[in-house]
Coordinates of C-alpha atoms (C1' of nucleotides) in Angstrom, one line a residue:
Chain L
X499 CA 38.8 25.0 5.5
X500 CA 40.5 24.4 1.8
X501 CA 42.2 21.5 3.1
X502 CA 39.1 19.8 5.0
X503 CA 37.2 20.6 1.9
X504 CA 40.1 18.7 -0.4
X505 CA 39.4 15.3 1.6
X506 CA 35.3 15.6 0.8
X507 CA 34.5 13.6 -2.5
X508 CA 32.7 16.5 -3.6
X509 CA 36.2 17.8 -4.2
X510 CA 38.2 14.8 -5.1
X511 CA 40.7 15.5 -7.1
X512 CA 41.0 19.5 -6.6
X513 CA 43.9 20.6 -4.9
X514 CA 43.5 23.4 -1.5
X515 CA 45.0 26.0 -4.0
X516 CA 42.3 25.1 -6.4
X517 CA 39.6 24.9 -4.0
X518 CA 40.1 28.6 -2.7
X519 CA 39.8 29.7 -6.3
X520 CA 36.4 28.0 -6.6
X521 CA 35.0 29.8 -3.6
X522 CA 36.3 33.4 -5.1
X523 CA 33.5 35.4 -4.9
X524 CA 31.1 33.3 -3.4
X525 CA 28.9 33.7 -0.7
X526 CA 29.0 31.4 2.0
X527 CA 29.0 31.0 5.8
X528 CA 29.4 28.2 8.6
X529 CA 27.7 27.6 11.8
X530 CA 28.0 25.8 14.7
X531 CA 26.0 23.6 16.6
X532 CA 26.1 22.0 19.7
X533 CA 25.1 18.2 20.3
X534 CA 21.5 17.5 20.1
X535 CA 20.9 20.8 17.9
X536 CA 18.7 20.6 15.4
X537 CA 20.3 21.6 12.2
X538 CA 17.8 20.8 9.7
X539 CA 14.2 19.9 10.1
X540 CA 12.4 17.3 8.2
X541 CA 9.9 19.0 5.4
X542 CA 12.1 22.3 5.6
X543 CA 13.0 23.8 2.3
X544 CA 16.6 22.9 1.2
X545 CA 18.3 25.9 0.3
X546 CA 21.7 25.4 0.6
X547 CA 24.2 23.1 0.2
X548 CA 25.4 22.1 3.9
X549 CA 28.9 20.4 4.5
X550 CA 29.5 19.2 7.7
X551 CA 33.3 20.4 8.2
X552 CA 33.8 19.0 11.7
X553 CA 31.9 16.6 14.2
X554 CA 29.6 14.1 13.5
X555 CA 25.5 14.5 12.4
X556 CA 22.7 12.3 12.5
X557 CA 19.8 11.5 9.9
X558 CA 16.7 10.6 12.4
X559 CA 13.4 10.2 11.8
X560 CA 10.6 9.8 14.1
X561 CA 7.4 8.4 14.3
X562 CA 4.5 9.4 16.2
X563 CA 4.5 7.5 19.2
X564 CA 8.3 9.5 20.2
X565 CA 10.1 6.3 19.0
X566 CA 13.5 7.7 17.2
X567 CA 14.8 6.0 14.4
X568 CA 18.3 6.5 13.7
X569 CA 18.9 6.4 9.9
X570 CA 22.5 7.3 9.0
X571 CA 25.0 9.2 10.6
X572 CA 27.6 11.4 8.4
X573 CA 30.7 12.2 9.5
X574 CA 33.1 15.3 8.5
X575 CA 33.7 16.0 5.6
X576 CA 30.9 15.0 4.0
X577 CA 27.8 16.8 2.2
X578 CA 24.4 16.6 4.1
X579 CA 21.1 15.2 1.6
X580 CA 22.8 16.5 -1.7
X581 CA 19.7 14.6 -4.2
X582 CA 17.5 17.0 -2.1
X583 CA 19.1 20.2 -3.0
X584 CA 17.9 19.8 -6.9
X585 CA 14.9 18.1 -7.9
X586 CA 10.8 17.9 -7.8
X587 CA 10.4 18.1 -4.0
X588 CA 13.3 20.3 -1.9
X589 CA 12.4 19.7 1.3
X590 CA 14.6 17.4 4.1
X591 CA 13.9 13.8 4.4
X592 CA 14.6 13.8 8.3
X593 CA 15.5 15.6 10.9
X594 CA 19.3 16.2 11.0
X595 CA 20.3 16.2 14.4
X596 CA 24.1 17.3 15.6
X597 CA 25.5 14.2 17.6
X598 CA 28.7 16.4 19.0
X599 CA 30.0 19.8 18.6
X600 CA 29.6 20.6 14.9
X601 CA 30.7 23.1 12.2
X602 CA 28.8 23.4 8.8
X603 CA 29.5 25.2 6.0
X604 CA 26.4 26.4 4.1
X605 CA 26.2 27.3 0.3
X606 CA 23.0 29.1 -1.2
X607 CA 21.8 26.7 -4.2
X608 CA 22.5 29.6 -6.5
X609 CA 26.0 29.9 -5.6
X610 CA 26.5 26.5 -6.0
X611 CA 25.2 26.6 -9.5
X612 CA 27.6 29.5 -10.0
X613 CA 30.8 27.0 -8.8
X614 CA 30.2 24.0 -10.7
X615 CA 29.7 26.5 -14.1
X616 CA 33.4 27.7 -12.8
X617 CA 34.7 24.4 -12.1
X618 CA 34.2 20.8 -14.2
X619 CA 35.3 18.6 -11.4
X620 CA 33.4 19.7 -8.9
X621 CA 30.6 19.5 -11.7
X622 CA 31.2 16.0 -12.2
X623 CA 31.9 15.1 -8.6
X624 CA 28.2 16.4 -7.4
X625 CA 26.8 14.6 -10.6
X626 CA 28.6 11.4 -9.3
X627 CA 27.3 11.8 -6.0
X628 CA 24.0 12.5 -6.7
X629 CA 23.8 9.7 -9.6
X630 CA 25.9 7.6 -7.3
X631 CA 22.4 7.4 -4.7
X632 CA 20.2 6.9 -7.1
X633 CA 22.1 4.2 -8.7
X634 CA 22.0 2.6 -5.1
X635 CA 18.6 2.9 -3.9
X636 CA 17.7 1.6 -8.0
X637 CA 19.8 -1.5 -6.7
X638 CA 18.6 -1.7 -3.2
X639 CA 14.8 -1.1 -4.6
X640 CA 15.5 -4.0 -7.6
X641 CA 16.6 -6.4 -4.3
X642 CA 13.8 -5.5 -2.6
X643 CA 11.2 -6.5 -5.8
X644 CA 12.1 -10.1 -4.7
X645 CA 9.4 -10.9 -3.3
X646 CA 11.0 -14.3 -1.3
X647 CA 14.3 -14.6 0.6
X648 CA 15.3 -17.7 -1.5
X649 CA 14.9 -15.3 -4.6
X650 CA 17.1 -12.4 -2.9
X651 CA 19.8 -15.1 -1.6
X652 CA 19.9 -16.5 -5.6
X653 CA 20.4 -13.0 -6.5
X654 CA 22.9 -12.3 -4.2
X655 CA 25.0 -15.1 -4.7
X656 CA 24.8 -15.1 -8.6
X657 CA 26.1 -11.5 -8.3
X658 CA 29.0 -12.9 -6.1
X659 CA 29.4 -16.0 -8.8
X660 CA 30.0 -13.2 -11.6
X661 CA 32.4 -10.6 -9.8
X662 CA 34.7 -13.7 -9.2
X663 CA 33.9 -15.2 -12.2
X664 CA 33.2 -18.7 -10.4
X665 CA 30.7 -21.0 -9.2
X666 CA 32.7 -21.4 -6.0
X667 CA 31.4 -18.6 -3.9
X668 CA 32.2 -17.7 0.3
X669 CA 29.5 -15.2 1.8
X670 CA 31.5 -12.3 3.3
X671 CA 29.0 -11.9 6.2
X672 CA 27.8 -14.0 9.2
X673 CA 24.3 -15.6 8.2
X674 CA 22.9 -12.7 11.2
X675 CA 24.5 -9.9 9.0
X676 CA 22.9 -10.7 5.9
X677 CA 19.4 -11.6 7.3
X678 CA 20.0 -7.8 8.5
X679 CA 21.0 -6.5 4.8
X680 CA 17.8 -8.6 3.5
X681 CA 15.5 -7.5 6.2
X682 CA 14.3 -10.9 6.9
X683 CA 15.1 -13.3 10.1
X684 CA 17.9 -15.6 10.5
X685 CA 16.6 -18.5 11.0
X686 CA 14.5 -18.0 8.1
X687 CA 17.5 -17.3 6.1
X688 CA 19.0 -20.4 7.2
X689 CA 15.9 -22.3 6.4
X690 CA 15.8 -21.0 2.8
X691 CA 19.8 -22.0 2.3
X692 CA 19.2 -25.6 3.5
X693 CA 15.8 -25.8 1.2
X694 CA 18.2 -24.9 -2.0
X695 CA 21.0 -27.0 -0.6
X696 CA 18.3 -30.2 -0.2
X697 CA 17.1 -29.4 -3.8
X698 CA 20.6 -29.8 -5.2
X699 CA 20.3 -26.2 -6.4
X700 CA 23.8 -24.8 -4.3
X701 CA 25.9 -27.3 -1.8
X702 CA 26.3 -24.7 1.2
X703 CA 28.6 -26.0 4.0
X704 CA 28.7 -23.0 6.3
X705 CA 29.9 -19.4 4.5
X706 CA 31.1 -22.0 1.5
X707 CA 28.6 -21.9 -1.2
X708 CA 29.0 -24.2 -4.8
X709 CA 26.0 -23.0 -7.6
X710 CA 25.3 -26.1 -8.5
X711 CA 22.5 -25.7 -10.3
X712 CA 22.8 -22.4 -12.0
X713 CA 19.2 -22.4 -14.3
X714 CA 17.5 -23.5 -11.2
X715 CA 18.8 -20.6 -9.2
X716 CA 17.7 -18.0 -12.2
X717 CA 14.3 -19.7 -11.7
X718 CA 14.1 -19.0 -7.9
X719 CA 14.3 -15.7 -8.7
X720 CA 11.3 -15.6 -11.0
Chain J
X1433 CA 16.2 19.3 -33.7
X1434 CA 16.2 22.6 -31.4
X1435 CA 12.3 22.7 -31.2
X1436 CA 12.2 19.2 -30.4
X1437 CA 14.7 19.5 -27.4
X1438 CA 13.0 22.8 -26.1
X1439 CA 10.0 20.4 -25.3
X1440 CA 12.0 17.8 -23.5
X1441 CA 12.7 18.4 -19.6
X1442 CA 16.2 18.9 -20.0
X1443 CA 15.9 22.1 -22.0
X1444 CA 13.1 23.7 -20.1
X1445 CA 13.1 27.1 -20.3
X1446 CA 15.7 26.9 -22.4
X1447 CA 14.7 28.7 -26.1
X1448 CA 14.8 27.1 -29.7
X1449 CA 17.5 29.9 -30.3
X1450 CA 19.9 29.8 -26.9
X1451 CA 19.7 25.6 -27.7
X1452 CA 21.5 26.4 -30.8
X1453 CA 23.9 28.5 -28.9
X1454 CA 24.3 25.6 -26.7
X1455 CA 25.4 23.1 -28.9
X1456 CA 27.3 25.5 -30.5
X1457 CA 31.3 23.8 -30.8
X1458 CA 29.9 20.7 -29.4
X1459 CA 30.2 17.3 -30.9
X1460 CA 27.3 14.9 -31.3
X1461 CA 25.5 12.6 -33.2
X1462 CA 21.9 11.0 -34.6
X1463 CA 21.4 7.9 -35.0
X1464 CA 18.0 6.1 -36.2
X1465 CA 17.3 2.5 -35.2
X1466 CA 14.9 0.6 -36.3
X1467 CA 11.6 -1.4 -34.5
X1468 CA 13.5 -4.2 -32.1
X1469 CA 16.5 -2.9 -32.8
X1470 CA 18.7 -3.1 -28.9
X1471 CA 20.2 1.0 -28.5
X1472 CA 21.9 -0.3 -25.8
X1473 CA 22.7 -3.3 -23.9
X1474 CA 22.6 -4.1 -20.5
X1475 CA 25.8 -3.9 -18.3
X1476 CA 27.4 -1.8 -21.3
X1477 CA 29.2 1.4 -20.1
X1478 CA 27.3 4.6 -20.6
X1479 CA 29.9 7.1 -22.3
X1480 CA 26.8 9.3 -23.8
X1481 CA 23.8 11.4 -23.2
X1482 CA 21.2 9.9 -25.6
X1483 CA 17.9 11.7 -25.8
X1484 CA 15.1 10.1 -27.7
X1485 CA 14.2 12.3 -30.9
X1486 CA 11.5 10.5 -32.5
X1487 CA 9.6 7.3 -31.7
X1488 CA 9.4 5.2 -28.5
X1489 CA 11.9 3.0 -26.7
X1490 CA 10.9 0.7 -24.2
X1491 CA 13.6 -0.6 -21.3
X1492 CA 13.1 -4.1 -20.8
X1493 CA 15.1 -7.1 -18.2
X1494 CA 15.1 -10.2 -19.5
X1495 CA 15.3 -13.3 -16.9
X1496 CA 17.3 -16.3 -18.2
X1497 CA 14.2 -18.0 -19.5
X1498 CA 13.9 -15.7 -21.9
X1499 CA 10.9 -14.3 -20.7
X1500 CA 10.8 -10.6 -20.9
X1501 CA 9.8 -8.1 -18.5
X1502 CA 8.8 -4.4 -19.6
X1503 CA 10.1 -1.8 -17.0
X1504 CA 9.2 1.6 -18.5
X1505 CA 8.4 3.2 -21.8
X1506 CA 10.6 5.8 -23.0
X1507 CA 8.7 8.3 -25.3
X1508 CA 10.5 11.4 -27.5
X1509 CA 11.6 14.2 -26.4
X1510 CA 13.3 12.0 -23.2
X1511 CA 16.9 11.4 -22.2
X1512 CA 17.2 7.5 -21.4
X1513 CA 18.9 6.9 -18.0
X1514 CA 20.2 10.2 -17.3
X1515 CA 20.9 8.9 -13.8
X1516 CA 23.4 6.1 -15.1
X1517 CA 26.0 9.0 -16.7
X1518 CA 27.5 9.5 -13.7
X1519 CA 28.2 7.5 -10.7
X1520 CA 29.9 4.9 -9.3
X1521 CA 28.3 2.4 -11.6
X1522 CA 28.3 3.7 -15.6
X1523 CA 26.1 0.8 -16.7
X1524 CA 22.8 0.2 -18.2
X1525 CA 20.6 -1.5 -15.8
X1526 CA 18.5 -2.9 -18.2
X1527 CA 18.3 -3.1 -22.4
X1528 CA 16.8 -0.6 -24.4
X1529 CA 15.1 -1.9 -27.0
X1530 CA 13.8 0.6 -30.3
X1531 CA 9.9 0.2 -30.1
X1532 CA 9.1 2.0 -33.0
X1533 CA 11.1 3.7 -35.9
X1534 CA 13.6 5.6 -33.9
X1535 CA 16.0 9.0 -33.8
X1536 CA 18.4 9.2 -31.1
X1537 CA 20.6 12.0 -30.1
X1538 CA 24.1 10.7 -28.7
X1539 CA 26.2 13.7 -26.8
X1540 CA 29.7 12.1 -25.3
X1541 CA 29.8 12.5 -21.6
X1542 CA 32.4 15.0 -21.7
X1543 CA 30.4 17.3 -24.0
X1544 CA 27.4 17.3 -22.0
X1545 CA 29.9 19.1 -19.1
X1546 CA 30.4 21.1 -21.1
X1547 CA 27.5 22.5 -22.1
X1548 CA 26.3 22.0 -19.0
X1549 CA 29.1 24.6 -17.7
X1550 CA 27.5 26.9 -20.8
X1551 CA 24.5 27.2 -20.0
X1552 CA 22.9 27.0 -16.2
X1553 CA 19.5 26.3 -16.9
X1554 CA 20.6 23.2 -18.9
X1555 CA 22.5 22.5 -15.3
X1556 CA 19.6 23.1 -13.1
X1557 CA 17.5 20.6 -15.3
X1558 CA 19.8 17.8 -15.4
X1559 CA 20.2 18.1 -11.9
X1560 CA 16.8 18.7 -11.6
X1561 CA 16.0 15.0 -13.2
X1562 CA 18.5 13.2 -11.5
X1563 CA 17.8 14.6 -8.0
X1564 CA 14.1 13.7 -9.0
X1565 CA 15.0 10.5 -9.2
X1566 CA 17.0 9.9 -6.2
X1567 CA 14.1 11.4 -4.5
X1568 CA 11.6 9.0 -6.5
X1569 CA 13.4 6.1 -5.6
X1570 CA 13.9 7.3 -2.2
X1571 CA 10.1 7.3 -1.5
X1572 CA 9.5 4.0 -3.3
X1573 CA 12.0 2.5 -0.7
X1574 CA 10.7 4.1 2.2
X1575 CA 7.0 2.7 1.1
X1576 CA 8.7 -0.9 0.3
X1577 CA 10.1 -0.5 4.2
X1578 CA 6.7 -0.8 5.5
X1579 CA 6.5 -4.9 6.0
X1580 CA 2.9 -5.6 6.4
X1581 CA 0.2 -4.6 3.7
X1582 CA -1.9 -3.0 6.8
X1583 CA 0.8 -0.4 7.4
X1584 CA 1.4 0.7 3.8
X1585 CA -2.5 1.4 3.3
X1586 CA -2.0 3.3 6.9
X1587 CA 0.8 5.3 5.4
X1588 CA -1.0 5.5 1.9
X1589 CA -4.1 7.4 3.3
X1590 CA -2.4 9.4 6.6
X1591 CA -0.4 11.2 3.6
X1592 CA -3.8 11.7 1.5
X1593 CA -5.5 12.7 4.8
X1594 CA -2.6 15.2 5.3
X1595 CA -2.8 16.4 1.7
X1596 CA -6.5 17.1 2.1
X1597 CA -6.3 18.4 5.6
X1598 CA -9.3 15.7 6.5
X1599 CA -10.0 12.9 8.4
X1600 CA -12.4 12.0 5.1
X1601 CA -10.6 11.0 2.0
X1602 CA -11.5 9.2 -0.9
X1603 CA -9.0 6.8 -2.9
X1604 CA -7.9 7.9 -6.4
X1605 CA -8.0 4.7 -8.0
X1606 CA -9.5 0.9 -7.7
X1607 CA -8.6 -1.4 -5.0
X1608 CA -6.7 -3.2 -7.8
X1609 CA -4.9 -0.4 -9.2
X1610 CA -3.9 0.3 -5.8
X1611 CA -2.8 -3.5 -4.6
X1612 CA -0.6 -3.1 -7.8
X1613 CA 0.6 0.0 -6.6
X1614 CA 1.2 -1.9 -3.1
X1615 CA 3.3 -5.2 -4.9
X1616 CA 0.5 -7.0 -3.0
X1617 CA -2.6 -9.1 -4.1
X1618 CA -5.9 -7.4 -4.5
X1619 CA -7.9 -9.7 -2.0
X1620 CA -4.8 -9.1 0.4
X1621 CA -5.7 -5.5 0.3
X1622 CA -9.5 -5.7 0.5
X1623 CA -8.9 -7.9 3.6
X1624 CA -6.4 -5.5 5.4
X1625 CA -9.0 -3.0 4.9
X1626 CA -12.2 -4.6 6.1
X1627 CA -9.9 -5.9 9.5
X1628 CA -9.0 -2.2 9.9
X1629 CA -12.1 -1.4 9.7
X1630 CA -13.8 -4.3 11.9
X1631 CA -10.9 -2.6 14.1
X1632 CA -12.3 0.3 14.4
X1633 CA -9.8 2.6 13.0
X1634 CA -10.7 3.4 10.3
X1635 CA -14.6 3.3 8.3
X1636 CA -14.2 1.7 4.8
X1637 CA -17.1 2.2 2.2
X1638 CA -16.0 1.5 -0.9
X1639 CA -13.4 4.3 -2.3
X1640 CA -14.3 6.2 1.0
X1641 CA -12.6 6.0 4.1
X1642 CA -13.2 8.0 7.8
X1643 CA -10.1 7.8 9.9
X1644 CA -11.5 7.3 13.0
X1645 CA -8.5 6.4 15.4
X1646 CA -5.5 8.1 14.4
X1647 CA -3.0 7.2 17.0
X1648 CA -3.6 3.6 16.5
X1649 CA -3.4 4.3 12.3
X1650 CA 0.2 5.4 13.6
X1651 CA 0.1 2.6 15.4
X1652 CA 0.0 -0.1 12.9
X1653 CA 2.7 1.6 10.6
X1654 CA 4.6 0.6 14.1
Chain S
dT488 C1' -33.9 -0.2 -18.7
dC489 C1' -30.9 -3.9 -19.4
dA490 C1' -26.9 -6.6 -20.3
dG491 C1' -22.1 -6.8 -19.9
dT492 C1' -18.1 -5.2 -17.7
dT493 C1' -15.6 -3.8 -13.7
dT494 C1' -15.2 -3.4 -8.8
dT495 C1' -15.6 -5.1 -4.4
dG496 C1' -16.4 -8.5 -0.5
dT497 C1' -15.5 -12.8 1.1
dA498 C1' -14.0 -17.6 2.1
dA499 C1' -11.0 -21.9 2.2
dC500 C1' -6.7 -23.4 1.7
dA501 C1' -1.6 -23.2 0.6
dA502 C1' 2.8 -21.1 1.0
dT503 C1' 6.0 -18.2 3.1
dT504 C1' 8.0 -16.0 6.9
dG505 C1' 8.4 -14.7 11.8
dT506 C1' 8.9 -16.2 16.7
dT507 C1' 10.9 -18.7 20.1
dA508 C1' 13.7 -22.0 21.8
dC509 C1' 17.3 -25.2 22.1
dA510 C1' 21.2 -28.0 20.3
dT511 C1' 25.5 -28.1 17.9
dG512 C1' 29.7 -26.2 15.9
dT513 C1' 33.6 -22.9 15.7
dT514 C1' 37.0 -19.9 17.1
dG515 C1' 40.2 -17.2 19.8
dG516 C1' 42.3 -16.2 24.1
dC517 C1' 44.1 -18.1 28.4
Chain G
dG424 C1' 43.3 -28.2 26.2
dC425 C1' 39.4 -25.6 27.9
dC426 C1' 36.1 -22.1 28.3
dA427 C1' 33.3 -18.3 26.7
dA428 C1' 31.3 -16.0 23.0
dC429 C1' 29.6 -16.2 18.8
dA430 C1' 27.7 -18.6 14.5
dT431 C1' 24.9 -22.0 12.7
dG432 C1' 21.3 -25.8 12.3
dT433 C1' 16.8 -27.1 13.4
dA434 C1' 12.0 -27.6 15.0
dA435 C1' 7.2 -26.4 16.4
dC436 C1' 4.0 -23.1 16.2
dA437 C1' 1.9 -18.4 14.9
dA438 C1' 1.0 -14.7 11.7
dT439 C1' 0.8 -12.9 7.3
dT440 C1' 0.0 -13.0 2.6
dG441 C1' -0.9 -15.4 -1.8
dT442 C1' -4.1 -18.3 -4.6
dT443 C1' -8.3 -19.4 -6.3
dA444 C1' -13.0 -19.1 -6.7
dC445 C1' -17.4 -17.2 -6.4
dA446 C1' -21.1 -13.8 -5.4
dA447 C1' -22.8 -9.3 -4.8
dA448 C1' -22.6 -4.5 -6.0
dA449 C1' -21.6 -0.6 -8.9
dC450 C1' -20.9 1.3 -13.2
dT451 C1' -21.4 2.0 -18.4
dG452 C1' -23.0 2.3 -22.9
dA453 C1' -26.6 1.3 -26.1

DNA sequence: TCAGTTTTGTAACAATTGTTACATGTTGGC
DNA sequence: GCCAACATGTAACAATTGTTACAAAACTGA
């Protein structure tokens, strides 16, 4: 278990040897679960800290009519809804659902507490993955605030233009891909491309995009 | 200093006395700024944990034309982007500008482990507000995922209905207030409305509301 | 009660995006 | 070189929402 437990970030950087130290004196236990368990229902309390140590879970949610959304699926070894543990509201987002033969490893909160006071790493590691999701959804939510797809695309590609320090950029997904990562329509994407390229704000020839324009493309953003 | 920070959420709980205790061996520092003064700048790494002493500091984005867009208000006793310590990401996602005469508290990242590992009420808070976060951010997104204005009202008053344990419920604030709340325009709202309730599903007087279908309420949250 | 403010209802029109469908272009294996 | 699968460009039309404007209703303080 030590060495599963080495390869989860939560434990980056602490070695097997290290690892059996922290859980000196710690209450704990796994379970297992068949596929199509339930191993946490949405709106139960979270009380532990679950790991999944092998097989493969599922984050679903559903609505009313029976129609199953599938929201993410987390593989070994990875920690199940760790911002839920902590925090105003403790209770699951979704349903977590075992997809094959699992093994968690469960952790009362308390106990947790009790490891991170023994060890800093582990300390910082839940810190970074806890402030690592809310640093995403911030991002995700400040994309969404754009309220038109030629104002996300601007965004996008002027966050491109900076990481390679250029006004030469090349989109690293189909056209279908990122209509999918803005939650709008292809051919509306495409649409909103060709309007910037016909105002002489960006020359886009396929994934090849030049700013041309950059105060223009500021202002599309609003 | 340690009556000021028992107030503030990080120290809940936590007495005037056993704060001393906590920053007992621990370096830190004050610094005061002045009105429009910048404590920190956007993109800069974040290598402290500053907690607002005295006075009011407001986090603001500014868009290349200079115009300048207010996010949130930060009043004393409040850390400032507790979230943005750890993480993938260790930078300010937005200025934060002095609004008044101000006293900040600056505690290096490494120190705040510390203590941290010190004290486990100090650890169960900061988790506590970061987690809260996450999970803030987490509803916001989930609300922002709903596309049409008809199905975030639906989703807005099945969780007041819920909360209430009614099919009656009245809404909390004005039809403007609430469009705000919804990123939508106020006559957009008032129109989903009155169609939902020329529908049939629900019966809309004023800030009152009957729910009168509730499978087609579902429905329209699709 | 009354005037002024806020809230709500509503309508015409513009702007944006989704839907559907089809044409064209590109690429990798054979 | 050729075909199949995929990516992209484009167009007509529908649906949704924003914009602007105005009127009616409800509330508030003197």
């Amino acid at each position: 278990m030590n060495e599963l437990l080495s390869n989860c970030t939560l434990f980056k950087g602490i070695s097997p040897r290290e690892v059996l130290n922290i859980f000196d004196g710690i209450f704990y236990q796994t379970k297992f679960y068949e596929p199509r368990d339930i191993i946490a229902y949405q709106d139960d309390n979270v009380e532990h800290l679950m790991i999944v140590l092998k097989g493969i879970t599922r984050g679903e949610m559903i609505d009313l009519n029976g129609k199953i959304v599938i929201i993410e699926e987390i593989e070994s070894p990875r920690p199940l809804a760790p911002a839920f543990i902590f925090g105003q509201n403790n209770t699951y987002p979704v349903n977590i659902v075992s997809q094959t033969k699992t093994e968690i490893l469960k952790i009362p909160k308390s106990e947790l507490v009790k490891m991170m006071q023994k060890n800093d790493k582990l300390l910082v590691n839940f810190m970074n993955n806890i402030s690592g999701r809310a640093q995403f959804l911030s991002q995700k939510l400040k994309f969404l605030s754009f309220h038109s797809i030629k104002g996300k695309f601007a965004f996008y590609i002027l966050n491109l233009a900076k990481n390679s320090n250029s006004n030469y950029v090349t989109l690293p997904f189909s056209q279908s891909k990122l209509a999918e990562l803005f939650g709008v329509t292809r051919p509306s994407l495409s649409r909103a491309i060709r309007e910037l390229h016909n105002d002489n704000i960006i020359r886009a020839e396929a994934k090849n995009i030049q700013i041309i324009n950059t105060y223009e493309l500021y202002e599309v953003m609003r």
